PDB file of C-alpha atoms in Angstrom:
ATOM      1  CA  ALA A  93    -148.392  67.301  81.909  1.00  0.00           C
ATOM      2  CA  GLN A  94    -146.189  68.806  84.553  1.00  0.00           C
ATOM      3  CA  SER A  95    -145.706  72.452  85.446  1.00  0.00           C
ATOM      4  CA  VAL A  96    -144.156  74.673  88.083  1.00  0.00           C
ATOM      5  CA  THR A  97    -145.247  78.059  89.380  1.00  0.00           C
ATOM      6  CA  GLN A  98    -142.884  80.202  91.403  1.00  0.00           C
ATOM      7  CA  LEU A  99    -144.749  82.902  93.299  1.00  0.00           C
ATOM      8  CA  GLY A 100    -142.836  86.161  93.218  1.00  0.00           C
ATOM      9  CA  SER A 101    -140.297  86.908  90.515  1.00  0.00           C
ATOM     10  CA  HIS A 102    -138.315  89.052  92.971  1.00  0.00           C
ATOM     11  CA  VAL A 103    -137.786  88.587  96.713  1.00  0.00           C
ATOM     12  CA  SER A 104    -135.783  91.024  98.815  1.00  0.00           C
ATOM     13  CA  VAL A 105    -134.589  90.306 102.370  1.00  0.00           C
ATOM     14  CA  SER A 106    -132.143  91.779 104.839  1.00  0.00           C
ATOM     15  CA  GLU A 107    -128.984  89.930 105.768  1.00  0.00           C
ATOM     16  CA  GLY A 108    -129.791  87.578 108.643  1.00  0.00           C
ATOM     17  CA  ALA A 109    -133.517  87.441 107.842  1.00  0.00           C
ATOM     18  CA  LEU A 110    -135.527  84.360 106.892  1.00  0.00           C
ATOM     19  CA  VAL A 111    -135.539  83.438 103.204  1.00  0.00           C
ATOM     20  CA  LEU A 112    -138.767  81.934 101.805  1.00  0.00           C
ATOM     21  CA  LEU A 113    -139.080  81.191  98.097  1.00  0.00           C
ATOM     22  CA  ARG A 114    -142.381  79.693  97.004  1.00  0.00           C
ATOM     23  CA  CYS A 115    -142.934  76.885  94.512  1.00  0.00           C
ATOM     24  CA  ASN A 116    -146.119  75.062  93.531  1.00  0.00           C
ATOM     25  CA  TYR A 117    -146.118  72.185  91.102  1.00  0.00           C
ATOM     26  CA  SER A 118    -148.529  70.234  88.989  1.00  0.00           C
ATOM     27  CA  SER A 119    -147.822  66.672  88.015  1.00  0.00           C
ATOM     28  CA  SER A 120    -149.990  63.754  86.995  1.00  0.00           C
ATOM     29  CA  VAL A 121    -147.691  61.309  88.776  1.00  0.00           C
ATOM     30  CA  PRO A 122    -145.765  61.516  92.060  1.00  0.00           C
ATOM     31  CA  PRO A 123    -143.029  63.960  91.180  1.00  0.00           C
ATOM     32  CA  TYR A 124    -139.372  64.417  91.788  1.00  0.00           C
ATOM     33  CA  LEU A 125    -138.733  68.029  92.802  1.00  0.00           C
ATOM     34  CA  PHE A 126    -135.569  70.087  92.663  1.00  0.00           C
ATOM     35  CA  TRP A 127    -134.270  73.502  93.565  1.00  0.00           C
ATOM     36  CA  TYR A 128    -131.402  74.984  91.568  1.00  0.00           C
ATOM     37  CA  VAL A 129    -129.499  78.250  92.016  1.00  0.00           C
ATOM     38  CA  GLN A 130    -128.013  80.312  89.201  1.00  0.00           C
ATOM     39  CA  TYR A 131    -125.426  83.021  89.732  1.00  0.00           C
ATOM     40  CA  PRO A 132    -124.994  85.670  86.999  1.00  0.00           C
ATOM     41  CA  ASN A 133    -123.573  84.308  83.751  1.00  0.00           C
ATOM     42  CA  GLN A 134    -123.296  80.803  85.164  1.00  0.00           C
ATOM     43  CA  GLY A 135    -125.051  77.476  84.836  1.00  0.00           C
ATOM     44  CA  LEU A 136    -127.377  75.905  87.375  1.00  0.00           C
ATOM     45  CA  GLN A 137    -126.184  74.419  90.655  1.00  0.00           C
ATOM     46  CA  LEU A 138    -128.301  71.838  92.455  1.00  0.00           C
ATOM     47  CA  LEU A 139    -129.362  72.936  95.953  1.00  0.00           C
ATOM     48  CA  LEU A 140    -131.533  69.969  96.903  1.00  0.00           C
ATOM     49  CA  LYS A 141    -133.947  67.367  95.615  1.00  0.00           C
ATOM     50  CA  TYR A 142    -137.049  65.541  96.822  1.00  0.00           C
ATOM     51  CA  THR A 143    -137.491  61.901  95.849  1.00  0.00           C
ATOM     52  CA  SER A 144    -140.127  60.756  98.377  1.00  0.00           C
ATOM     53  CA  ALA A 145    -137.691  59.508 101.022  1.00  0.00           C
ATOM     54  CA  ALA A 146    -138.516  62.351 103.442  1.00  0.00           C
ATOM     55  CA  THR A 147    -140.795  65.363 103.179  1.00  0.00           C
ATOM     56  CA  LEU A 148    -138.227  67.751 104.678  1.00  0.00           C
ATOM     57  CA  VAL A 149    -135.156  67.902 102.504  1.00  0.00           C
ATOM     58  CA  LYS A 150    -131.901  69.524 103.521  1.00  0.00           C
ATOM     59  CA  GLY A 151    -129.577  70.914 100.894  1.00  0.00           C
ATOM     60  CA  ILE A 152    -126.344  72.790 100.564  1.00  0.00           C
ATOM     61  CA  ASN A 153    -125.549  76.231 101.989  1.00  0.00           C
ATOM     62  CA  GLY A 154    -128.139  75.896 104.768  1.00  0.00           C
ATOM     63  CA  PHE A 155    -131.177  75.658 102.506  1.00  0.00           C
ATOM     64  CA  GLU A 156    -134.041  73.252 103.044  1.00  0.00           C
ATOM     65  CA  ALA A 157    -137.415  72.584 101.445  1.00  0.00           C
ATOM     66  CA  GLU A 158    -140.577  70.865 102.597  1.00  0.00           C
ATOM     67  CA  PHE A 159    -142.750  68.768 100.301  1.00  0.00           C
ATOM     68  CA  LYS A 160    -146.472  69.202 101.037  1.00  0.00           C
ATOM     69  CA  LYS A 161    -148.563  66.964  98.841  1.00  0.00           C
ATOM     70  CA  SER A 162    -151.887  68.414 100.020  1.00  0.00           C
ATOM     71  CA  GLU A 163    -150.754  71.890  98.976  1.00  0.00           C
ATOM     72  CA  THR A 164    -148.720  70.708  95.939  1.00  0.00           C
ATOM     73  CA  SER A 165    -145.942  72.898  97.258  1.00  0.00           C
ATOM     74  CA  PHE A 166    -142.180  72.653  97.667  1.00  0.00           C
ATOM     75  CA  HIS A 167    -141.115  75.951  99.230  1.00  0.00           C
ATOM     76  CA  LEU A 168    -137.426  76.731  99.797  1.00  0.00           C
ATOM     77  CA  THR A 169    -136.282  78.253 103.087  1.00  0.00           C
ATOM     78  CA  LYS A 170    -133.135  79.374 104.838  1.00  0.00           C
ATOM     79  CA  PRO A 171    -133.235  80.651 108.435  1.00  0.00           C
ATOM     80  CA  SER A 172    -130.672  83.410 107.986  1.00  0.00           C
ATOM     81  CA  ALA A 173    -129.808  85.058 104.669  1.00  0.00           C
ATOM     82  CA  HIS A 174    -126.234  85.802 103.712  1.00  0.00           C
ATOM     83  CA  MET A 175    -125.049  88.282 101.114  1.00  0.00           C
ATOM     84  CA  SER A 176    -123.660  85.388  99.063  1.00  0.00           C
ATOM     85  CA  ASP A 177    -127.203  83.954  98.702  1.00  0.00           C
ATOM     86  CA  ALA A 178    -128.097  86.711  96.220  1.00  0.00           C
ATOM     87  CA  ALA A 179    -128.852  84.858  92.976  1.00  0.00           C
ATOM     88  CA  GLU A 180    -131.717  83.488  90.911  1.00  0.00           C
ATOM     89  CA  TYR A 181    -133.463  80.364  92.168  1.00  0.00           C
ATOM     90  CA  PHE A 182    -135.350  77.852  90.064  1.00  0.00           C
ATOM     91  CA  CYS A 183    -137.793  75.196  91.175  1.00  0.00           C
ATOM     92  CA  ALA A 184    -138.121  72.214  88.830  1.00  0.00           C
ATOM     93  CA  VAL A 185    -140.238  69.088  88.557  1.00  0.00           C
ATOM     94  CA  MET A 186    -139.381  65.789  86.908  1.00  0.00           C
ATOM     95  CA  GLY A 187    -142.049  63.225  86.187  1.00  0.00           C
ATOM     96  CA  ALA A 188    -141.591  59.596  87.062  1.00  0.00           C
ATOM     97  CA  GLY A 189    -142.546  58.115  83.725  1.00  0.00           C
ATOM     98  CA  GLY A 190    -144.038  58.476  80.274  1.00  0.00           C
ATOM     99  CA  THR A 191    -143.139  61.521  78.237  1.00  0.00           C
ATOM    100  CA  SER A 192    -141.944  63.352  81.368  1.00  0.00           C
ATOM    101  CA  TYR A 193    -139.240  60.775  82.123  1.00  0.00           C
ATOM    102  CA  GLY A 194    -135.930  62.489  82.761  1.00  0.00           C
ATOM    103  CA  LYS A 195    -137.262  65.859  81.646  1.00  0.00           C
ATOM    104  CA  LEU A 196    -136.981  68.810  84.006  1.00  0.00           C
ATOM    105  CA  THR A 197    -139.720  71.422  83.808  1.00  0.00           C
ATOM    106  CA  PHE A 198    -138.607  74.674  85.417  1.00  0.00           C
ATOM    107  CA  GLY A 199    -140.456  77.585  86.940  1.00  0.00           C
ATOM    108  CA  GLN A 200    -139.810  81.137  85.788  1.00  0.00           C
ATOM    109  CA  GLY A 201    -137.313  81.755  88.566  1.00  0.00           C
ATOM    110  CA  THR A 202    -137.136  84.026  91.609  1.00  0.00           C
ATOM    111  CA  ILE A 203    -134.392  86.611  91.948  1.00  0.00           C
ATOM    112  CA  LEU A 204    -133.268  86.899  95.571  1.00  0.00           C
ATOM    113  CA  THR A 205    -131.730  90.180  96.675  1.00  0.00           C
ATOM    114  CA  VAL A 206    -130.037  90.417 100.086  1.00  0.00           C
ATOM    115  CA  HIS A 207    -129.583  93.848 101.644  1.00  0.00           C
ATOM    116  CA  PRO A 208    -126.887  94.581 104.236  1.00  0.00           C
TER     117      PRO A 208
ATOM    118  CA  GLU B 158    -114.234  63.868  88.967  1.00  0.00           C
ATOM    119  CA  THR B 159    -114.619  66.385  86.157  1.00  0.00           C
ATOM    120  CA  GLY B 160    -117.827  68.368  85.824  1.00  0.00           C
ATOM    121  CA  VAL B 161    -119.892  69.199  82.771  1.00  0.00           C
ATOM    122  CA  THR B 162    -118.037  71.412  80.333  1.00  0.00           C
ATOM    123  CA  GLN B 163    -119.473  73.312  77.397  1.00  0.00           C
ATOM    124  CA  SER B 164    -117.856  75.069  74.469  1.00  0.00           C
ATOM    125  CA  PRO B 165    -117.740  77.739  73.308  1.00  0.00           C
ATOM    126  CA  THR B 166    -118.797  80.034  76.154  1.00  0.00           C
ATOM    127  CA  HIS B 167    -119.976  82.797  73.853  1.00  0.00           C
ATOM    128  CA  LEU B 168    -120.932  82.855  70.203  1.00  0.00           C
ATOM    129  CA  ILE B 169    -122.306  85.426  67.768  1.00  0.00           C
ATOM    130  CA  LYS B 170    -124.005  84.218  64.588  1.00  0.00           C
ATOM    131  CA  THR B 171    -125.954  85.815  61.774  1.00  0.00           C
ATOM    132  CA  ARG B 172    -129.587  84.961  61.085  1.00  0.00           C
ATOM    133  CA  GLY B 173    -129.838  81.997  58.710  1.00  0.00           C
ATOM    134  CA  GLN B 174    -126.495  80.491  59.718  1.00  0.00           C
ATOM    135  CA  GLN B 175    -125.939  77.143  61.423  1.00  0.00           C
ATOM    136  CA  VAL B 176    -124.295  76.583  64.809  1.00  0.00           C
ATOM    137  CA  THR B 177    -122.873  73.618  66.742  1.00  0.00           C
ATOM    138  CA  LEU B 178    -122.535  73.649  70.513  1.00  0.00           C
ATOM    139  CA  ARG B 179    -120.555  71.034  72.397  1.00  0.00           C
ATOM    140  CA  CYS B 180    -120.843  69.387  75.782  1.00  0.00           C
ATOM    141  CA  SER B 181    -118.691  66.945  77.720  1.00  0.00           C
ATOM    142  CA  SER B 182    -120.645  65.059  80.330  1.00  0.00           C
ATOM    143  CA  GLN B 183    -119.568  64.484  83.913  1.00  0.00           C
ATOM    144  CA  SER B 184    -117.538  61.357  84.558  1.00  0.00           C
ATOM    145  CA  GLY B 185    -119.808  58.347  85.106  1.00  0.00           C
ATOM    146  CA  HIS B 186    -122.855  59.937  83.490  1.00  0.00           C
ATOM    147  CA  ASN B 187    -124.473  58.363  80.417  1.00  0.00           C
ATOM    148  CA  THR B 188    -127.343  60.769  79.718  1.00  0.00           C
ATOM    149  CA  VAL B 189    -127.176  64.290  78.317  1.00  0.00           C
ATOM    150  CA  SER B 190    -129.994  66.832  78.138  1.00  0.00           C
ATOM    151  CA  TRP B 191    -130.054  70.230  76.463  1.00  0.00           C
ATOM    152  CA  TYR B 192    -132.003  73.269  77.638  1.00  0.00           C
ATOM    153  CA  GLN B 193    -132.604  76.722  76.188  1.00  0.00           C
ATOM    154  CA  GLN B 194    -132.811  79.628  78.620  1.00  0.00           C
ATOM    155  CA  ALA B 195    -134.039  82.878  77.114  1.00  0.00           C
ATOM    156  CA  LEU B 196    -133.288  86.091  78.983  1.00  0.00           C
ATOM    157  CA  GLY B 197    -135.403  86.372  82.119  1.00  0.00           C
ATOM    158  CA  GLN B 198    -136.930  82.904  81.700  1.00  0.00           C
ATOM    159  CA  GLY B 199    -136.486  79.477  83.177  1.00  0.00           C
ATOM    160  CA  PRO B 200    -134.691  76.814  81.117  1.00  0.00           C
ATOM    161  CA  GLN B 201    -136.805  74.990  78.526  1.00  0.00           C
ATOM    162  CA  PHE B 202    -136.133  71.311  77.716  1.00  0.00           C
ATOM    163  CA  ILE B 203    -134.942  70.766  74.131  1.00  0.00           C
ATOM    164  CA  PHE B 204    -134.101  67.060  74.101  1.00  0.00           C
ATOM    165  CA  GLN B 205    -132.268  64.265  75.873  1.00  0.00           C
ATOM    166  CA  TYR B 206    -129.802  61.670  74.604  1.00  0.00           C
ATOM    167  CA  TYR B 207    -129.123  58.236  76.071  1.00  0.00           C
ATOM    168  CA  ARG B 208    -127.051  55.501  74.425  1.00  0.00           C
ATOM    169  CA  GLU B 209    -126.550  57.779  71.419  1.00  0.00           C
ATOM    170  CA  GLU B 210    -130.301  57.956  70.731  1.00  0.00           C
ATOM    171  CA  GLU B 211    -132.734  60.819  71.258  1.00  0.00           C
ATOM    172  CA  ASN B 212    -134.735  59.880  74.338  1.00  0.00           C
ATOM    173  CA  GLY B 213    -137.358  62.591  74.639  1.00  0.00           C
ATOM    174  CA  ARG B 214    -137.890  65.964  73.010  1.00  0.00           C
ATOM    175  CA  GLY B 215    -139.481  69.225  74.036  1.00  0.00           C
ATOM    176  CA  ASN B 216    -141.467  71.645  71.919  1.00  0.00           C
ATOM    177  CA  PHE B 217    -138.665  72.638  69.552  1.00  0.00           C
ATOM    178  CA  PRO B 218    -138.662  72.473  65.737  1.00  0.00           C
ATOM    179  CA  PRO B 219    -136.616  69.891  63.782  1.00  0.00           C
ATOM    180  CA  ARG B 220    -133.941  72.468  62.958  1.00  0.00           C
ATOM    181  CA  PHE B 221    -132.759  71.771  66.515  1.00  0.00           C
ATOM    182  CA  SER B 222    -130.913  68.461  66.368  1.00  0.00           C
ATOM    183  CA  GLY B 223    -128.327  66.659  68.400  1.00  0.00           C
ATOM    184  CA  LEU B 224    -125.830  63.874  68.677  1.00  0.00           C
ATOM    185  CA  GLN B 225    -124.373  61.817  71.466  1.00  0.00           C
ATOM    186  CA  PHE B 226    -121.041  60.084  71.055  1.00  0.00           C
ATOM    187  CA  PRO B 227    -119.777  56.784  72.521  1.00  0.00           C
ATOM    188  CA  ASN B 228    -117.925  58.720  75.251  1.00  0.00           C
ATOM    189  CA  TYR B 229    -121.296  60.308  76.180  1.00  0.00           C
ATOM    190  CA  SER B 230    -120.301  63.778  75.013  1.00  0.00           C
ATOM    191  CA  SER B 231    -122.902  65.577  72.948  1.00  0.00           C
ATOM    192  CA  GLU B 232    -123.527  68.234  70.328  1.00  0.00           C
ATOM    193  CA  LEU B 233    -126.473  70.526  69.770  1.00  0.00           C
ATOM    194  CA  ASN B 234    -126.950  71.736  66.199  1.00  0.00           C
ATOM    195  CA  VAL B 235    -129.265  74.541  65.206  1.00  0.00           C
ATOM    196  CA  ASN B 236    -129.909  75.256  61.526  1.00  0.00           C
ATOM    197  CA  ALA B 237    -131.386  78.372  59.917  1.00  0.00           C
ATOM    198  CA  LEU B 238    -130.824  80.500  62.986  1.00  0.00           C
ATOM    199  CA  GLU B 239    -133.513  82.979  63.949  1.00  0.00           C
ATOM    200  CA  LEU B 240    -133.229  86.047  66.153  1.00  0.00           C
ATOM    201  CA  ASP B 241    -135.351  84.295  68.812  1.00  0.00           C
ATOM    202  CA  ASP B 242    -132.719  81.567  69.096  1.00  0.00           C
ATOM    203  CA  SER B 243    -130.590  84.034  71.048  1.00  0.00           C
ATOM    204  CA  ALA B 244    -130.338  82.463  74.505  1.00  0.00           C
ATOM    205  CA  LEU B 245    -128.156  80.640  76.998  1.00  0.00           C
ATOM    206  CA  TYR B 246    -127.914  76.975  76.011  1.00  0.00           C
ATOM    207  CA  LEU B 247    -127.365  74.647  78.930  1.00  0.00           C
ATOM    208  CA  CYS B 248    -126.177  71.085  78.839  1.00  0.00           C
ATOM    209  CA  ALA B 249    -126.914  68.753  81.739  1.00  0.00           C
ATOM    210  CA  SER B 250    -125.582  65.279  82.363  1.00  0.00           C
ATOM    211  CA  SER B 251    -126.958  62.568  84.611  1.00  0.00           C
ATOM    212  CA  ARG B 252    -127.121  58.857  85.176  1.00  0.00           C
ATOM    213  CA  GLN B 253    -130.109  57.204  83.555  1.00  0.00           C
ATOM    214  CA  GLY B 254    -132.793  56.426  86.087  1.00  0.00           C
ATOM    215  CA  GLU B 255    -135.836  57.834  87.784  1.00  0.00           C
ATOM    216  CA  GLY B 256    -135.316  61.018  89.721  1.00  0.00           C
ATOM    217  CA  THR B 257    -131.576  61.192  89.217  1.00  0.00           C
ATOM    218  CA  GLU B 258    -130.248  64.707  89.524  1.00  0.00           C
ATOM    219  CA  ALA B 259    -128.901  66.563  86.519  1.00  0.00           C
ATOM    220  CA  PHE B 260    -125.642  68.490  86.720  1.00  0.00           C
ATOM    221  CA  PHE B 261    -125.343  71.535  84.494  1.00  0.00           C
ATOM    222  CA  GLY B 262    -122.502  73.097  82.591  1.00  0.00           C
ATOM    223  CA  GLN B 263    -121.776  76.819  82.499  1.00  0.00           C
ATOM    224  CA  GLY B 264    -123.715  77.248  79.296  1.00  0.00           C
ATOM    225  CA  THR B 265    -123.075  78.741  75.880  1.00  0.00           C
ATOM    226  CA  ARG B 266    -124.402  82.252  75.304  1.00  0.00           C
ATOM    227  CA  LEU B 267    -125.607  82.416  71.671  1.00  0.00           C
ATOM    228  CA  THR B 268    -126.429  85.769  70.131  1.00  0.00           C
ATOM    229  CA  VAL B 269    -128.079  85.836  66.701  1.00  0.00           C
ATOM    230  CA  VAL B 270    -127.867  89.144  64.855  1.00  0.00           C
TER     231      VAL B 270
END
């Protein structure tokens, strides 16, 4: 079975500050990992994905995430927050086979607030 | 390249009624998945369709059913609606294959009263 835990349902930062959103996963097989962003009343937009090619993954809008197998973590970071980054962020895991094939399991989400 | 489109965007139904939600997949994608996102929660996997067959199902009762058509578009049907079915329903399309990313539509907001 696969699962995702996002630590912190709400994160608040000042504009220009570092953004760190935490994600830990559980998977019985080497996972594929994703970060999605959701703006109010909209669907999910893919920020980045990890598929074992490189442990540091760069995504859109200046975001990046590092896969750490020993810590079963895939934290999302951005060096300098912008007001437009305010949204809800979801970490998701997809198993590589069996009943998890093609199925995304999402965390509960983290709402990012950016203060001027 | 057109993205994933869903219709309708909003819907209000009465408990016990039936509803059909529609999804057009992104050009070049042959797999469609449906997710339910309750307020304040992450999306939950309902099921996936590939080659017009159900290809995996989450923990949802049989009154949630679906179809995929030869053009890869899809429908989600929910019978005997319950108040707890009120949620944002998201459709995602992808290419079949390990680790391929899913692209989501804007969702259909279903309210059951």
